[in-house]
């Protein structure tokens, strides 16, 4: 048995894993979906990047979890990757679900083409939060209208500092046992169907594995059973 700690991406909370959790529990594993500070039911809690890292480490320690598989989706790959270093021998594996990966000294948005300028401006205009995404943001991602409605309804503005503050890594990320799940919609151009350069470099490590899903960026909604199976496979790697 392993213990999955599931962390969803920007604007989302533990609720986003609702359709994945039953598959993992049915296989006999411990499952701990986590809401980060400032989101969902934890709205109003002040949060920076280090806060989100500590949220994850604290959950592992509070539950006294061993054989932990940390799972980070989208934005949450940044704090999950840092937390994976900090839980030491409690870690079994880290899984990045179509996510960013942390680079020491870089933030979630600093490596974007504009250096994060547009996101930082949006945060400044919205009282320190990254605003909610409109329903159209989820078009073309393999989601039904009902799934998009759930995403829009359940999302909360995201604490801006968590997106702009830099990651802090103690060692090379490539030395951690990891699986990267790349989500690619069918019909995507070949050049867009491969991992980003930073992920591709990490995948050269003998500790990293690549898995692909034929779906969009929110597989916990569009393909929860298939995502759960990849997570279960990661538990025995």
GROMACS .gro file of C-alpha atoms in nm, residues 1-234:
model
  234
    1UNK     CA    1   0.000   0.000   0.000
    2UNK     CA    2   0.113   0.356  -0.073
    3UNK     CA    3  -0.030   0.691   0.028
    4UNK     CA    4  -0.129   0.932  -0.247
    5UNK     CA    5  -0.128   1.304  -0.165
    6UNK     CA    6  -0.317   1.475  -0.450
    7UNK     CA    7  -0.274   1.845  -0.521
    8UNK     CA    8  -0.473   2.010  -0.801
    9UNK     CA    9  -0.367   2.308  -1.007
   10UNK     CA   10  -0.437   2.679  -0.988
   11UNK     CA   11  -0.778   2.790  -0.862
   12UNK     CA   12  -0.874   2.434  -0.761
   13UNK     CA   13  -0.898   2.245  -0.432
   14UNK     CA   14  -0.918   1.889  -0.304
   15UNK     CA   15  -1.267   1.860  -0.454
   16UNK     CA   16  -1.116   1.839  -0.805
   17UNK     CA   17  -0.997   1.481  -0.738
   18UNK     CA   18  -1.345   1.354  -0.650
   19UNK     CA   19  -1.371   1.108  -0.940
   20UNK     CA   20  -1.013   0.980  -0.908
   21UNK     CA   21  -1.010   0.906  -0.535
   22UNK     CA   22  -1.251   0.606  -0.542
   23UNK     CA   23  -1.032   0.415  -0.791
   24UNK     CA   24  -0.723   0.459  -0.576
   25UNK     CA   25  -0.901   0.366  -0.254
   26UNK     CA   26  -1.059   0.061  -0.420
   27UNK     CA   27  -0.705  -0.061  -0.489
   28UNK     CA   28  -0.628  -0.046  -0.118
   29UNK     CA   29  -0.421   0.271  -0.103
   30UNK     CA   30  -0.438   0.570   0.128
   31UNK     CA   31  -0.560   0.882  -0.052
   32UNK     CA   32  -0.527   1.238   0.076
   33UNK     CA   33  -0.656   1.508  -0.161
   34UNK     CA   34  -0.526   1.841  -0.036
   35UNK     CA   35  -0.651   2.198  -0.067
   36UNK     CA   36  -0.370   2.454  -0.059
   37UNK     CA   37  -0.390   2.774   0.145
   38UNK     CA   38  -0.606   3.049  -0.002
   39UNK     CA   39  -0.815   2.820  -0.222
   40UNK     CA   40  -1.159   2.654  -0.208
   41UNK     CA   41  -1.257   2.596   0.156
   42UNK     CA   42  -0.930   2.763   0.264
   43UNK     CA   43  -1.008   3.100   0.106
   44UNK     CA   44  -0.890   3.397   0.308
   45UNK     CA   45  -0.565   3.233   0.419
   46UNK     CA   46  -0.263   3.438   0.315
   47UNK     CA   47  -0.032   3.233   0.092
   48UNK     CA   48   0.298   3.258  -0.092
   49UNK     CA   49   0.496   2.991  -0.272
   50UNK     CA   50   0.665   2.872   0.047
   51UNK     CA   51   0.322   2.846   0.214
   52UNK     CA   52   0.203   2.596  -0.046
   53UNK     CA   53   0.520   2.389  -0.012
   54UNK     CA   54   0.471   2.380   0.363
   55UNK     CA   55   0.102   2.288   0.322
   56UNK     CA   56   0.211   1.968   0.147
   57UNK     CA   57   0.495   1.883   0.385
   58UNK     CA   58   0.269   1.949   0.684
   59UNK     CA   59  -0.002   1.715   0.552
   60UNK     CA   60   0.250   1.432   0.514
   61UNK     CA   61   0.386   1.490   0.863
   62UNK     CA   62   0.046   1.545   1.028
   63UNK     CA   63  -0.086   1.217   0.889
   64UNK     CA   64   0.252   1.050   0.957
   65UNK     CA   65   0.250   0.913   0.604
   66UNK     CA   66   0.514   0.678   0.463
   67UNK     CA   67   0.552   0.541   0.110
   68UNK     CA   68   0.413   0.868  -0.019
   69UNK     CA   69   0.333   0.942  -0.382
   70UNK     CA   70   0.301   1.317  -0.420
   71UNK     CA   71   0.085   1.414  -0.717
   72UNK     CA   72   0.091   1.768  -0.855
   73UNK     CA   73  -0.130   1.893  -1.139
   74UNK     CA   74  -0.053   2.203  -1.347
   75UNK     CA   75   0.067   2.488  -1.120
   76UNK     CA   76   0.095   2.252  -0.823
   77UNK     CA   77   0.389   2.072  -0.978
   78UNK     CA   78   0.594   2.368  -0.851
   79UNK     CA   79   0.522   2.326  -0.477
   80UNK     CA   80   0.491   1.945  -0.505
   81UNK     CA   81   0.838   1.917  -0.658
   82UNK     CA   82   0.984   2.121  -0.373
   83UNK     CA   83   0.792   1.929  -0.107
   84UNK     CA   84   0.911   1.598  -0.256
   85UNK     CA   85   1.268   1.696  -0.164
   86UNK     CA   86   1.170   1.790   0.189
   87UNK     CA   87   0.986   1.480   0.301
   88UNK     CA   88   1.300   1.269   0.269
   89UNK     CA   89   1.261   0.893   0.294
   90UNK     CA   90   0.885   0.922   0.325
   91UNK     CA   91   0.874   0.976  -0.053
   92UNK     CA   92   0.809   0.679  -0.281
   93UNK     CA   93   0.755   0.879  -0.601
   94UNK     CA   94   0.641   1.216  -0.730
   95UNK     CA   95   0.396   1.239  -1.020
   96UNK     CA   96   0.361   1.555  -1.228
   97UNK     CA   97   0.025   1.567  -1.407
   98UNK     CA   98   0.066   1.787  -1.716
   99UNK     CA   99   0.234   2.028  -1.481
  100UNK     CA  100   0.506   2.281  -1.441
  101UNK     CA  101   0.820   2.157  -1.271
  102UNK     CA  102   1.017   2.371  -1.027
  103UNK     CA  103   1.347   2.533  -1.119
  104UNK     CA  104   1.553   2.684  -0.840
  105UNK     CA  105   1.509   3.061  -0.840
  106UNK     CA  106   1.227   3.060  -1.096
  107UNK     CA  107   0.856   3.113  -1.034
  108UNK     CA  108   0.553   2.958  -1.201
  109UNK     CA  109   0.527   3.251  -1.444
  110UNK     CA  110   0.887   3.371  -1.481
  111UNK     CA  111   0.963   3.127  -1.762
  112UNK     CA  112   0.652   3.226  -1.963
  113UNK     CA  113   0.723   3.402  -2.297
  114UNK     CA  114   0.644   3.746  -2.149
  115UNK     CA  115   0.821   3.669  -1.821
  116UNK     CA  116   0.488   3.662  -1.644
  117UNK     CA  117   0.411   4.028  -1.708
  118UNK     CA  118   0.049   3.970  -1.811
  119UNK     CA  119  -0.026   3.749  -1.512
  120UNK     CA  120   0.142   3.994  -1.274
  121UNK     CA  121  -0.065   4.279  -1.418
  122UNK     CA  122  -0.382   4.074  -1.380
  123UNK     CA  123  -0.293   3.995  -1.019
  124UNK     CA  124  -0.227   4.362  -0.943
  125UNK     CA  125  -0.561   4.462  -1.092
  126UNK     CA  126  -0.744   4.196  -0.892
  127UNK     CA  127  -0.631   4.273  -0.540
  128UNK     CA  128  -0.346   4.023  -0.528
  129UNK     CA  129  -0.528   3.727  -0.683
  130UNK     CA  130  -0.518   3.559  -1.023
  131UNK     CA  131  -0.880   3.594  -1.140
  132UNK     CA  132  -1.110   3.309  -1.232
  133UNK     CA  133  -1.088   3.172  -1.585
  134UNK     CA  134  -1.397   3.202  -1.808
  135UNK     CA  135  -1.570   2.889  -1.938
  136UNK     CA  136  -1.411   2.943  -2.280
  137UNK     CA  137  -1.069   2.879  -2.120
  138UNK     CA  138  -1.160   2.509  -2.100
  139UNK     CA  139  -1.274   2.467  -2.461
  140UNK     CA  140  -1.090   2.208  -2.671
  141UNK     CA  141  -0.969   2.014  -2.366
  142UNK     CA  142  -1.185   1.703  -2.399
  143UNK     CA  143  -1.433   1.821  -2.138
  144UNK     CA  144  -1.812   1.801  -2.149
  145UNK     CA  145  -2.025   2.109  -2.087
  146UNK     CA  146  -2.113   1.969  -1.745
  147UNK     CA  147  -1.747   1.917  -1.656
  148UNK     CA  148  -1.663   2.271  -1.763
  149UNK     CA  149  -1.951   2.400  -1.552
  150UNK     CA  150  -1.813   2.212  -1.250
  151UNK     CA  151  -1.468   2.360  -1.304
  152UNK     CA  152  -1.602   2.712  -1.332
  153UNK     CA  153  -1.838   2.669  -1.037
  154UNK     CA  154  -1.575   2.519  -0.807
  155UNK     CA  155  -1.284   2.748  -0.888
  156UNK     CA  156  -1.165   3.029  -0.664
  157UNK     CA  157  -0.928   3.320  -0.733
  158UNK     CA  158  -0.569   3.206  -0.685
  159UNK     CA  159  -0.328   3.378  -0.440
  160UNK     CA  160  -0.101   3.577  -0.668
  161UNK     CA  161   0.221   3.552  -0.466
  162UNK     CA  162   0.227   3.174  -0.508
  163UNK     CA  163   0.264   3.227  -0.884
  164UNK     CA  164   0.532   3.496  -0.875
  165UNK     CA  165   0.759   3.391  -0.588
  166UNK     CA  166   1.057   3.168  -0.682
  167UNK     CA  167   1.097   2.799  -0.611
  168UNK     CA  168   1.376   2.686  -0.380
  169UNK     CA  169   1.538   2.350  -0.452
  170UNK     CA  170   1.807   2.188  -0.239
  171UNK     CA  171   1.920   1.942  -0.506
  172UNK     CA  172   1.869   1.827  -0.866
  173UNK     CA  173   1.506   1.744  -0.941
  174UNK     CA  174   1.620   1.469  -1.178
  175UNK     CA  175   1.743   1.265  -0.884
  176UNK     CA  176   1.391   1.218  -0.748
  177UNK     CA  177   1.191   0.911  -0.860
  178UNK     CA  178   0.928   1.069  -1.082
  179UNK     CA  179   0.661   1.011  -1.343
  180UNK     CA  180   0.558   1.290  -1.579
  181UNK     CA  181   0.209   1.260  -1.731
  182UNK     CA  182   0.181   1.450  -2.057
  183UNK     CA  183  -0.174   1.525  -2.172
  184UNK     CA  184  -0.210   1.562  -2.549
  185UNK     CA  185  -0.540   1.596  -2.730
  186UNK     CA  186  -0.582   1.364  -3.031
  187UNK     CA  187  -0.494   1.542  -3.354
  188UNK     CA  188  -0.236   1.771  -3.192
  189UNK     CA  189   0.052   1.871  -3.418
  190UNK     CA  190   0.360   1.649  -3.359
  191UNK     CA  191   0.573   1.942  -3.242
  192UNK     CA  192   0.315   2.019  -2.972
  193UNK     CA  193   0.282   1.658  -2.858
  194UNK     CA  194   0.616   1.636  -2.680
  195UNK     CA  195   0.721   1.757  -2.335
  196UNK     CA  196   0.860   2.106  -2.287
  197UNK     CA  197   1.237   2.143  -2.299
  198UNK     CA  198   1.283   2.147  -1.921
  199UNK     CA  199   1.073   1.832  -1.876
  200UNK     CA  200   1.246   1.659  -2.169
  201UNK     CA  201   1.581   1.720  -2.001
  202UNK     CA  202   1.458   1.571  -1.673
  203UNK     CA  203   1.326   1.267  -1.859
  204UNK     CA  204   1.685   1.187  -1.954
  205UNK     CA  205   1.735   1.086  -1.591
  206UNK     CA  206   1.712   0.716  -1.513
  207UNK     CA  207   1.480   0.810  -1.225
  208UNK     CA  208   1.210   0.965  -1.446
  209UNK     CA  209   0.935   0.802  -1.655
  210UNK     CA  210   0.696   0.949  -1.913
  211UNK     CA  211   0.330   0.855  -1.951
  212UNK     CA  212   0.093   1.008  -2.205
  213UNK     CA  213  -0.282   1.061  -2.198
  214UNK     CA  214  -0.500   1.134  -2.500
  215UNK     CA  215  -0.691   1.416  -2.337
  216UNK     CA  216  -0.665   1.779  -2.231
  217UNK     CA  217  -0.513   1.957  -1.935
  218UNK     CA  218  -0.770   1.850  -1.674
  219UNK     CA  219  -0.763   1.466  -1.688
  220UNK     CA  220  -0.911   1.427  -1.339
  221UNK     CA  221  -1.234   1.547  -1.501
  222UNK     CA  222  -1.205   1.423  -1.859
  223UNK     CA  223  -1.048   1.079  -1.792
  224UNK     CA  224  -1.047   1.006  -1.416
  225UNK     CA  225  -1.031   0.627  -1.450
  226UNK     CA  226  -0.742   0.640  -1.695
  227UNK     CA  227  -0.556   0.890  -1.477
  228UNK     CA  228  -0.609   0.671  -1.171
  229UNK     CA  229  -0.464   0.374  -1.357
  230UNK     CA  230  -0.146   0.564  -1.440
  231UNK     CA  231  -0.116   0.666  -1.075
  232UNK     CA  232  -0.162   0.303  -0.972
  233UNK     CA  233   0.108   0.200  -1.219
  234UNK     CA  234   0.339   0.460  -1.063
   0.00000   0.00000   0.00000
